[in-house]
mmCIF file of C-alpha atoms and ligand atoms in Angstrom:
data_model
loop_
_atom_site.group_PDB
_atom_site.id
_atom_site.type_symbol
_atom_site.label_atom_id
_atom_site.label_comp_id
_atom_site.label_asym_id
_atom_site.label_seq_id
_atom_site.Cartn_x
_atom_site.Cartn_y
_atom_site.Cartn_z
ATOM 1 C CA UNK F 529 111.451 108.807 64.246
ATOM 2 C CA UNK F 530 112.902 111.909 65.588
ATOM 3 C CA UNK F 531 109.262 113.179 66.182
ATOM 4 C CA UNK F 532 108.646 109.901 68.328
ATOM 5 C CA UNK F 533 111.850 110.215 70.164
ATOM 6 C CA UNK F 534 111.152 113.890 71.022
ATOM 7 C CA UNK F 535 107.730 112.958 72.375
ATOM 8 C CA UNK F 536 108.929 110.258 74.425
ATOM 9 C CA UNK F 537 111.905 112.408 76.026
ATOM 10 C CA UNK F 538 109.794 115.475 76.452
ATOM 11 C CA UNK F 539 108.493 116.504 79.870
ATOM 12 C CA UNK F 540 104.831 115.706 80.800
ATOM 13 C CA UNK F 541 103.494 119.238 81.572
ATOM 14 C CA UNK F 542 100.043 120.292 81.116
ATOM 15 C CA UNK F 543 99.198 123.345 79.079
ATOM 16 C CA UNK F 544 98.788 125.217 82.161
ATOM 17 C CA UNK F 545 102.225 124.139 83.660
ATOM 18 C CA UNK F 546 101.395 121.204 85.831
ATOM 19 C CA UNK F 547 104.201 118.657 85.741
ATOM 20 C CA UNK F 548 103.366 115.106 85.864
ATOM 21 C CA UNK F 549 106.022 112.160 86.710
ATOM 22 C CA UNK F 550 105.580 109.550 84.373
ATOM 23 C CA UNK F 551 107.334 106.237 85.496
ATOM 24 C CA UNK F 552 107.320 102.697 84.099
ATOM 25 C CA UNK F 553 105.925 99.467 85.220
ATOM 26 C CA UNK F 554 108.385 96.674 84.451
ATOM 27 C CA UNK F 555 108.813 92.752 85.007
ATOM 28 C CA UNK F 556 112.374 91.956 84.388
ATOM 29 C CA UNK F 557 115.569 94.208 84.958
ATOM 30 C CA UNK F 558 116.376 94.493 81.405
ATOM 31 C CA UNK F 559 113.167 96.337 80.749
ATOM 32 C CA UNK F 560 114.573 99.315 82.814
ATOM 33 C CA UNK F 561 116.806 100.650 80.133
ATOM 34 C CA UNK F 562 113.936 100.218 77.615
ATOM 35 C CA UNK F 563 111.639 102.071 79.915
ATOM 36 C CA UNK F 564 114.311 104.969 80.018
ATOM 37 C CA UNK F 565 114.443 105.064 76.405
ATOM 38 C CA UNK F 566 110.481 105.038 76.113
ATOM 39 C CA UNK F 567 110.726 108.575 78.490
ATOM 40 C CA UNK F 568 109.975 107.114 81.893
ATOM 41 C CA UNK F 569 111.216 109.218 84.617
ATOM 42 C CA UNK F 570 111.799 106.380 87.143
ATOM 43 C CA UNK F 571 110.113 102.906 87.853
ATOM 44 C CA UNK F 572 106.980 103.169 89.338
ATOM 45 C CA UNK F 573 106.681 99.558 89.837
ATOM 46 C CA UNK F 574 109.109 96.687 89.306
ATOM 47 C CA UNK F 575 107.029 93.435 89.540
ATOM 48 C CA UNK F 576 109.847 91.418 91.580
ATOM 49 C CA UNK F 577 107.521 88.098 91.832
ATOM 50 C CA UNK F 578 108.626 87.632 87.899
ATOM 51 C CA UNK F 579 111.965 86.666 89.237
ATOM 52 C CA UNK F 580 110.555 83.234 89.895
ATOM 53 C CA UNK F 581 109.549 83.019 86.395
ATOM 54 C CA UNK F 582 112.926 83.807 85.079
ATOM 55 C CA UNK F 583 115.205 81.668 87.382
ATOM 56 C CA UNK F 584 112.325 78.603 87.700
ATOM 57 C CA UNK F 585 113.632 78.604 91.339
ATOM 58 C CA UNK F 586 113.620 80.670 94.478
ATOM 59 C CA UNK F 587 116.026 83.468 93.537
ATOM 60 C CA UNK F 588 118.910 83.643 95.739
ATOM 61 C CA UNK F 589 119.950 86.922 97.717
ATOM 62 C CA UNK F 590 122.829 87.339 95.341
ATOM 63 C CA UNK F 591 120.509 86.896 92.022
ATOM 64 C CA UNK F 592 117.961 89.400 93.455
ATOM 65 C CA UNK F 593 120.793 91.820 94.708
ATOM 66 C CA UNK F 594 122.149 91.735 91.157
ATOM 67 C CA UNK F 595 118.551 92.421 89.509
ATOM 68 C CA UNK F 596 117.692 95.589 91.938
ATOM 69 C CA UNK F 597 121.259 97.029 91.594
ATOM 70 C CA UNK F 598 120.710 96.989 87.856
ATOM 71 C CA UNK F 599 117.130 98.471 87.805
ATOM 72 C CA UNK F 600 118.431 101.252 90.523
ATOM 73 C CA UNK F 601 121.570 102.054 88.273
ATOM 74 C CA UNK F 602 119.327 102.672 85.197
ATOM 75 C CA UNK F 603 117.661 105.695 86.859
ATOM 76 C CA UNK F 604 120.250 107.854 88.314
ATOM 77 C CA UNK F 605 118.696 109.127 91.451
ATOM 78 C CA UNK F 606 115.161 108.977 90.008
ATOM 79 C CA UNK F 607 112.705 107.288 92.202
ATOM 80 C CA UNK F 608 112.903 103.372 91.524
ATOM 81 C CA UNK F 609 109.679 101.760 93.333
ATOM 82 C CA UNK F 610 110.341 97.838 93.806
ATOM 83 C CA UNK F 611 107.409 95.887 94.865
ATOM 84 C CA UNK F 612 107.982 93.164 97.260
ATOM 85 C CA UNK F 613 107.016 89.624 95.892
ATOM 86 C CA UNK F 614 103.464 89.578 94.899
ATOM 87 C CA UNK F 615 103.057 85.835 94.421
ATOM 88 C CA UNK F 616 99.682 83.950 94.482
ATOM 89 C CA UNK F 617 96.737 84.918 92.772
ATOM 90 C CA UNK F 618 97.144 84.747 89.047
ATOM 91 C CA UNK F 619 100.971 84.764 89.739
ATOM 92 C CA UNK F 620 101.607 80.916 90.698
ATOM 93 C CA UNK F 621 105.334 80.833 89.808
ATOM 94 C CA UNK F 622 106.376 79.627 93.043
ATOM 95 C CA UNK F 623 106.205 75.960 92.503
ATOM 96 C CA UNK F 624 106.691 74.444 95.916
ATOM 97 C CA UNK F 625 103.973 76.607 97.212
ATOM 98 C CA UNK F 626 101.260 75.866 94.389
ATOM 99 C CA UNK F 627 98.216 75.101 96.666
ATOM 100 C CA UNK F 628 94.642 74.663 95.559
ATOM 101 C CA UNK F 629 92.351 77.323 96.489
ATOM 102 C CA UNK F 630 88.804 78.313 95.697
ATOM 103 C CA UNK F 631 89.438 81.835 95.378
ATOM 104 C CA UNK F 632 92.920 82.538 94.672
ATOM 105 C CA UNK F 633 92.492 86.316 94.464
ATOM 106 C CA UNK F 634 91.088 86.493 97.879
ATOM 107 C CA UNK F 635 93.618 83.880 99.247
ATOM 108 C CA UNK F 636 97.085 83.319 100.057
ATOM 109 C CA UNK F 637 98.874 86.111 97.966
ATOM 110 C CA UNK F 638 101.002 89.056 98.306
ATOM 111 C CA UNK F 639 102.114 90.356 101.625
ATOM 112 C CA UNK F 640 100.430 87.045 103.170
ATOM 113 C CA UNK F 641 102.850 84.935 101.804
ATOM 114 C CA UNK F 642 105.885 87.002 102.613
ATOM 115 C CA UNK F 643 104.689 87.223 106.250
ATOM 116 C CA UNK F 644 104.060 83.589 106.615
ATOM 117 C CA UNK F 645 107.473 82.785 104.763
ATOM 118 C CA UNK F 646 109.470 85.116 106.664
ATOM 119 C CA UNK F 647 112.836 83.782 105.550
ATOM 120 C CA UNK F 648 111.704 84.348 102.081
ATOM 121 C CA UNK F 649 110.738 87.785 102.792
ATOM 122 C CA UNK F 650 113.934 88.675 104.859
ATOM 123 C CA UNK F 651 116.238 87.385 101.970
ATOM 124 C CA UNK F 652 114.307 89.933 99.841
ATOM 125 C CA UNK F 653 114.687 92.811 101.965
ATOM 126 C CA UNK F 654 118.336 92.194 102.518
ATOM 127 C CA UNK F 655 118.931 92.112 98.630
ATOM 128 C CA UNK F 656 116.835 95.344 98.454
ATOM 129 C CA UNK F 657 118.685 97.295 101.155
ATOM 130 C CA UNK F 658 122.048 96.185 99.978
ATOM 131 C CA UNK F 659 121.330 97.390 96.337
ATOM 132 C CA UNK F 660 119.865 100.734 98.066
ATOM 133 C CA UNK F 661 123.212 102.074 97.674
ATOM 134 C CA UNK F 662 123.013 102.353 93.902
ATOM 135 C CA UNK F 663 119.894 104.750 93.579
ATOM 136 C CA UNK F 664 116.690 106.103 94.966
ATOM 137 C CA UNK F 665 115.187 102.943 96.308
ATOM 138 C CA UNK F 666 111.235 102.817 97.366
ATOM 139 C CA UNK F 667 110.076 99.798 98.594
ATOM 140 C CA UNK F 668 106.465 98.813 97.867
ATOM 141 C CA UNK F 669 104.404 96.358 99.616
ATOM 142 C CA UNK F 670 101.468 94.582 97.941
ATOM 143 C CA UNK F 671 97.998 93.395 99.567
ATOM 144 C CA UNK F 672 98.279 95.301 102.531
ATOM 145 C CA UNK F 673 95.027 95.245 104.536
ATOM 146 C CA UNK F 674 96.008 96.347 108.099
ATOM 147 C CA UNK F 675 98.269 98.707 110.332
ATOM 148 C CA UNK F 676 99.685 95.295 112.246
ATOM 149 C CA UNK F 677 100.942 93.849 108.807
ATOM 150 C CA UNK F 678 102.817 97.194 108.335
ATOM 151 C CA UNK F 679 104.061 97.135 111.757
ATOM 152 C CA UNK F 680 105.428 93.610 111.387
ATOM 153 C CA UNK F 681 107.273 94.670 108.159
ATOM 154 C CA UNK F 682 108.792 97.671 109.968
ATOM 155 C CA UNK F 683 109.876 95.264 112.741
ATOM 156 C CA UNK F 684 111.354 92.724 110.412
ATOM 157 C CA UNK F 685 113.232 95.630 108.333
ATOM 158 C CA UNK F 686 114.582 96.912 111.630
ATOM 159 C CA UNK F 687 116.035 93.315 112.195
ATOM 160 C CA UNK F 688 117.442 92.984 108.602
ATOM 161 C CA UNK F 689 119.187 96.501 108.860
ATOM 162 C CA UNK F 690 120.596 95.481 112.430
ATOM 163 C CA UNK F 691 121.906 92.302 110.989
ATOM 164 C CA UNK F 692 123.640 94.003 107.761
ATOM 165 C CA UNK F 693 125.235 96.620 110.065
ATOM 166 C CA UNK F 694 126.610 93.580 112.142
ATOM 167 C CA UNK F 695 128.000 92.020 108.903
ATOM 168 C CA UNK F 696 129.599 95.457 107.759
ATOM 169 C CA UNK F 697 127.306 95.616 104.682
ATOM 170 C CA UNK F 698 126.411 98.954 103.416
ATOM 171 C CA UNK F 699 122.789 100.127 102.711
ATOM 172 C CA UNK F 700 121.237 103.755 102.175
ATOM 173 C CA UNK F 701 119.238 105.438 105.062
ATOM 174 C CA UNK F 702 117.150 107.182 102.637
ATOM 175 C CA UNK F 703 115.042 104.110 101.387
ATOM 176 C CA UNK F 704 111.351 104.999 101.377
ATOM 177 C CA UNK F 705 108.536 102.665 102.309
ATOM 178 C CA UNK F 706 105.026 102.538 100.580
ATOM 179 C CA UNK F 707 101.743 100.732 100.622
ATOM 180 C CA UNK F 708 100.016 99.331 97.684
ATOM 181 C CA UNK F 709 96.369 100.539 97.836
ATOM 182 C CA UNK F 710 94.534 97.702 96.204
ATOM 183 C CA UNK F 711 92.063 96.380 98.575
ATOM 184 C CA UNK F 712 88.886 98.356 100.008
ATOM 185 C CA UNK F 713 90.222 97.837 103.488
ATOM 186 C CA UNK F 714 93.264 99.787 102.921
ATOM 187 C CA UNK F 715 91.533 102.635 101.077
ATOM 188 C CA UNK F 716 89.744 103.300 104.397
ATOM 189 C CA UNK F 717 93.077 103.382 106.474
ATOM 190 C CA UNK F 718 95.076 105.905 104.879
ATOM 191 C CA UNK F 719 95.225 108.368 107.745
ATOM 192 C CA UNK F 720 96.560 105.447 109.822
ATOM 193 C CA UNK F 721 98.924 104.022 107.148
ATOM 194 C CA UNK F 722 100.404 107.516 106.672
ATOM 195 C CA UNK F 723 101.637 107.395 110.237
ATOM 196 C CA UNK F 724 103.782 104.411 109.377
ATOM 197 C CA UNK F 725 104.949 104.668 105.757
ATOM 198 C CA UNK F 726 106.164 107.378 103.193
ATOM 199 C CA UNK F 727 104.010 107.104 99.798
ATOM 200 C CA UNK F 728 101.175 105.105 98.347
ATOM 201 C CA UNK F 729 100.525 103.636 94.931
ATOM 202 C CA UNK F 730 96.975 102.690 93.821
ATOM 203 C CA UNK F 731 96.888 99.274 92.166
ATOM 204 C CA UNK F 732 93.648 99.716 90.285
ATOM 205 C CA UNK F 733 93.733 96.421 88.696
ATOM 206 C CA UNK F 734 92.924 94.582 91.919
ATOM 207 C CA UNK F 735 91.128 97.878 93.404
ATOM 208 C CA UNK F 736 88.577 97.704 90.751
ATOM 209 C CA UNK F 737 87.958 93.912 91.144
ATOM 210 C CA UNK F 738 87.637 94.128 94.809
ATOM 211 C CA UNK F 739 85.296 97.001 94.856
ATOM 212 C CA UNK F 740 82.998 95.625 92.047
ATOM 213 C CA UNK F 741 83.350 92.175 93.201
ATOM 214 C CA UNK F 742 84.429 91.043 89.712
ATOM 215 C CA UNK F 743 87.291 88.784 88.820
ATOM 216 C CA UNK F 744 89.598 90.762 86.560
ATOM 217 C CA UNK F 745 90.554 87.307 84.612
ATOM 218 C CA UNK F 746 86.930 85.871 84.330
ATOM 219 C CA UNK F 747 85.916 86.014 80.667
ATOM 220 C CA UNK F 748 82.019 85.509 81.522
ATOM 221 C CA UNK F 749 81.955 88.883 83.517
ATOM 222 C CA UNK F 750 84.694 90.807 81.688
ATOM 223 C CA UNK F 751 81.842 93.384 80.771
ATOM 224 C CA UNK F 752 81.390 94.125 84.513
ATOM 225 C CA UNK F 753 84.998 94.832 84.990
ATOM 226 C CA UNK F 754 84.329 98.449 84.241
ATOM 227 C CA UNK F 755 86.775 101.034 84.680
ATOM 228 C CA UNK F 756 84.093 103.910 84.106
ATOM 229 C CA UNK F 757 82.051 102.727 87.118
ATOM 230 C CA UNK F 758 81.443 105.818 89.354
ATOM 231 C CA UNK F 759 82.393 103.881 92.570
ATOM 232 C CA UNK F 760 85.977 103.587 91.255
ATOM 233 C CA UNK F 761 86.246 107.482 90.686
ATOM 234 C CA UNK F 762 84.713 108.410 93.898
ATOM 235 C CA UNK F 763 87.197 105.646 95.671
ATOM 236 C CA UNK F 764 90.278 107.139 93.596
ATOM 237 C CA UNK F 765 89.381 110.831 94.708
ATOM 238 C CA UNK F 766 88.919 109.843 98.362
ATOM 239 C CA UNK F 767 92.340 108.139 98.357
ATOM 240 C CA UNK F 768 94.125 110.998 96.560
ATOM 241 C CA UNK F 769 92.279 113.597 99.063
ATOM 242 C CA UNK F 770 93.449 111.499 102.216
ATOM 243 C CA UNK F 771 97.081 111.011 101.174
ATOM 244 C CA UNK F 772 97.568 114.640 100.487
ATOM 245 C CA UNK F 773 95.721 115.548 103.744
ATOM 246 C CA UNK F 774 98.404 113.529 105.413
ATOM 247 C CA UNK F 775 101.112 115.125 103.439
ATOM 248 C CA UNK F 776 102.270 111.937 101.801
ATOM 249 C CA UNK F 777 102.315 111.263 97.956
ATOM 250 C CA UNK F 778 100.262 108.762 95.751
ATOM 251 C CA UNK F 779 101.038 107.365 92.199
ATOM 252 C CA UNK F 780 98.648 105.069 90.321
ATOM 253 C CA UNK F 781 100.071 102.066 88.953
ATOM 254 C CA UNK F 782 97.250 99.793 87.801
ATOM 255 C CA UNK F 783 96.110 99.867 83.993
ATOM 256 C CA UNK F 784 94.165 102.838 84.407
ATOM 257 C CA UNK F 785 97.220 104.877 84.519
ATOM 258 C CA UNK F 786 97.631 104.035 80.715
ATOM 259 C CA UNK F 787 93.853 104.593 79.666
ATOM 260 C CA UNK F 788 94.123 108.001 77.669
ATOM 261 C CA UNK F 789 90.279 108.694 78.328
ATOM 262 C CA UNK F 790 91.055 108.391 82.069
ATOM 263 C CA UNK F 791 94.163 110.532 82.294
ATOM 264 C CA UNK F 792 92.487 114.186 82.434
ATOM 265 C CA UNK F 793 90.149 112.873 85.433
ATOM 266 C CA UNK F 794 93.076 111.403 87.429
ATOM 267 C CA UNK F 795 95.139 114.650 87.173
ATOM 268 C CA UNK F 796 91.706 116.701 88.158
ATOM 269 C CA UNK F 797 91.499 114.736 91.335
ATOM 270 C CA UNK F 798 95.185 115.631 92.044
ATOM 271 C CA UNK F 799 97.331 113.095 90.891
ATOM 272 C CA UNK F 800 100.556 114.052 89.505
ATOM 273 C CA UNK F 801 102.329 110.569 89.395
ATOM 274 C CA UNK F 802 101.432 107.648 86.792
ATOM 275 C CA UNK F 803 103.093 104.480 86.310
ATOM 276 C CA UNK F 804 102.772 102.502 83.166
ATOM 277 C CA UNK F 805 103.734 100.107 80.678
ATOM 278 C CA UNK F 806 106.865 101.617 79.009
ATOM 279 C CA UNK F 807 105.498 101.691 75.257
ATOM 280 C CA UNK F 808 102.502 103.300 76.294
ATOM 281 C CA UNK F 809 104.450 106.305 77.983
ATOM 282 C CA UNK F 810 104.919 108.605 74.673
ATOM 283 C CA UNK F 811 100.881 108.427 74.382
ATOM 284 C CA UNK F 812 100.023 109.511 77.771
ATOM 285 C CA UNK F 813 102.698 111.901 77.748
ATOM 286 C CA UNK F 814 100.968 113.555 74.525
ATOM 287 C CA UNK F 815 97.557 113.695 76.267
ATOM 288 C CA UNK F 816 99.060 115.563 79.198
ATOM 289 C CA UNK F 817 100.627 118.018 77.054
ATOM 290 C CA UNK F 818 97.544 118.771 75.188
ATOM 291 C CA UNK F 819 95.322 119.425 78.043
ATOM 292 C CA UNK F 820 94.702 122.122 80.673
ATOM 293 C CA UNK F 821 94.708 121.191 84.452
ATOM 294 C CA UNK F 822 91.934 123.931 85.170
ATOM 295 C CA UNK F 823 89.772 122.074 82.800
ATOM 296 C CA UNK F 824 90.437 118.766 84.325
ATOM 297 C CA UNK F 825 89.642 119.928 87.434
ATOM 298 C CA UNK F 826 86.300 120.954 86.626
ATOM 299 C CA UNK F 827 85.895 117.537 84.524
ATOM 300 C CA UNK F 828 86.705 115.797 87.851
ATOM 301 C CA UNK F 829 83.980 117.746 89.929
ATOM 302 C CA UNK F 830 81.418 116.734 87.031
ATOM 303 C CA UNK F 831 82.421 113.223 87.226
ATOM 304 C CA UNK F 832 81.881 112.999 91.167
ATOM 305 C CA UNK F 833 78.180 114.155 90.460
ATOM 306 C CA UNK F 834 77.559 111.426 87.978
ATOM 307 C CA UNK F 835 75.822 108.023 88.873
ATOM 308 C CA UNK F 836 76.121 106.039 85.730
ATOM 309 C CA UNK F 837 79.308 104.667 83.825
ATOM 310 C CA UNK F 838 77.985 105.440 80.479
ATOM 311 C CA UNK F 839 77.408 109.265 81.348
ATOM 312 C CA UNK F 840 80.956 109.119 82.848
ATOM 313 C CA UNK F 841 82.538 107.607 79.708
ATOM 314 C CA UNK F 842 80.543 109.950 77.378
ATOM 315 C CA UNK F 843 81.870 113.182 79.582
ATOM 316 C CA UNK F 844 85.500 111.729 79.133
ATOM 317 C CA UNK F 845 85.076 111.148 75.096
ATOM 318 C CA UNK F 846 83.791 114.923 75.113
ATOM 319 C CA UNK F 847 86.694 115.972 77.195
ATOM 320 C CA UNK F 848 89.147 113.967 74.956
ATOM 321 C CA UNK F 849 87.517 115.293 71.593
ATOM 322 C CA UNK F 850 86.764 119.077 72.583
ATOM 323 C CA UNK F 851 89.525 119.880 75.254
ATOM 324 C CA UNK F 852 92.727 118.270 74.165
ATOM 325 C CA UNK F 853 94.704 119.797 71.895
ATOM 326 C CA UNK F 854 95.767 118.023 68.663
ATOM 327 C CA UNK F 855 98.898 116.108 69.613
ATOM 328 C CA UNK F 856 101.192 117.624 66.865
ATOM 329 C CA UNK F 857 100.187 120.932 67.587
ATOM 330 C CA UNK F 858 100.782 120.426 71.330
ATOM 331 C CA UNK F 859 104.410 119.324 70.498
ATOM 332 C CA UNK F 860 104.874 122.730 68.514
ATOM 333 C CA UNK F 861 103.570 125.274 71.014
ATOM 334 C CA UNK F 862 105.877 124.955 74.458
ATOM 335 C CA UNK F 863 103.461 124.777 77.481
ATOM 336 C CA UNK F 864 103.409 127.800 80.152
ATOM 337 C CA UNK F 865 105.775 127.249 82.993
ATOM 338 C CA UNK F 866 104.813 128.063 86.483
HETATM 339 C C1 PEP A 1553 97.331 96.267 90.569
HETATM 340 O O1 PEP A 1553 96.697 95.382 91.188
HETATM 341 O O2 PEP A 1553 96.912 97.231 90.265
HETATM 342 C C2 PEP A 1553 98.911 96.379 90.479
HETATM 343 C C3 PEP A 1553 99.360 97.146 89.931
HETATM 344 O O3 PEP A 1553 99.318 94.908 90.822
HETATM 345 P P1 PEP A 1553 99.228 93.466 89.823
HETATM 346 O O4 PEP A 1553 98.576 94.088 88.366
HETATM 347 O O5 PEP A 1553 100.523 93.262 89.495
HETATM 348 O O6 PEP A 1553 98.342 92.829 90.643
HETATM 349 MG MG1 MG A 1554 97.760 94.134 92.441
#
């Protein structure tokens, strides 16, 4: 048990000293403490739409405030990324908005619902800003496709803050705003979005289904939902480059972040933040502690030149076998620091 605990709490440094921040994806506020115990260094994605499932009604400002405050307090000062409601698609919790759509994943979902039902959005933003005094709040917006959507969000936030000031309610001046990159359109607009927001997170679950045009929940084509497809790696590499060129930071919060085969190439692309389901954190930390960033960079260059998924998968498997030091040994030999 002690070994397990040590492995969860230890830092995630590669053997040649690159620090990677590992945070947690959660769906309920009570998971925040569990995430901390699993070794999370903050929350990388709180999927707030699950509040609708929890309450079975539209969560009030007070109910939301309470939930966001608890999550922020669980992580003393560490970045806590709370995503605004990502209703619709496969998350049809909001009973009165349940509508018939031919393509729900391409339909009325995420920020599209929030900007159409502005009062719902304003209530959520009020709760978020009121809770912001309890920690290091980062707000993330889902399914963003355009600068106009971001501009509208910024205008609404300005009005919400004015209103809170008039009511003499406190909020932090240090809230950071970010965009979830999960549509091809958004991946082409990083330079533009960088003028509007502070950070990015790559939602690989949706990004994969949209780049490959493969429904992520359709069992008939699950083979085609292929995480090793070369287009996925090229797309992520480009996104990371553009984000860094613009002096912003980026995290990965889709399931790819918890795939140990893929971890080295993501680090090789320059990713230093991953967010994943809490129970999977110790495993990914061990992979990181057992590898060298220098080797991962060479791996990433090679992957960018491959055209076939099978070749990519094989290269990643070879890297795992040959270049990642056995987990137990990795725990005993402390990594270099630089
Ligand atoms: C994603 O699309 O990768 C993501 C993190 O969002 P969700 O899985 O909640 O759609
Ligand atoms: Mg998504």
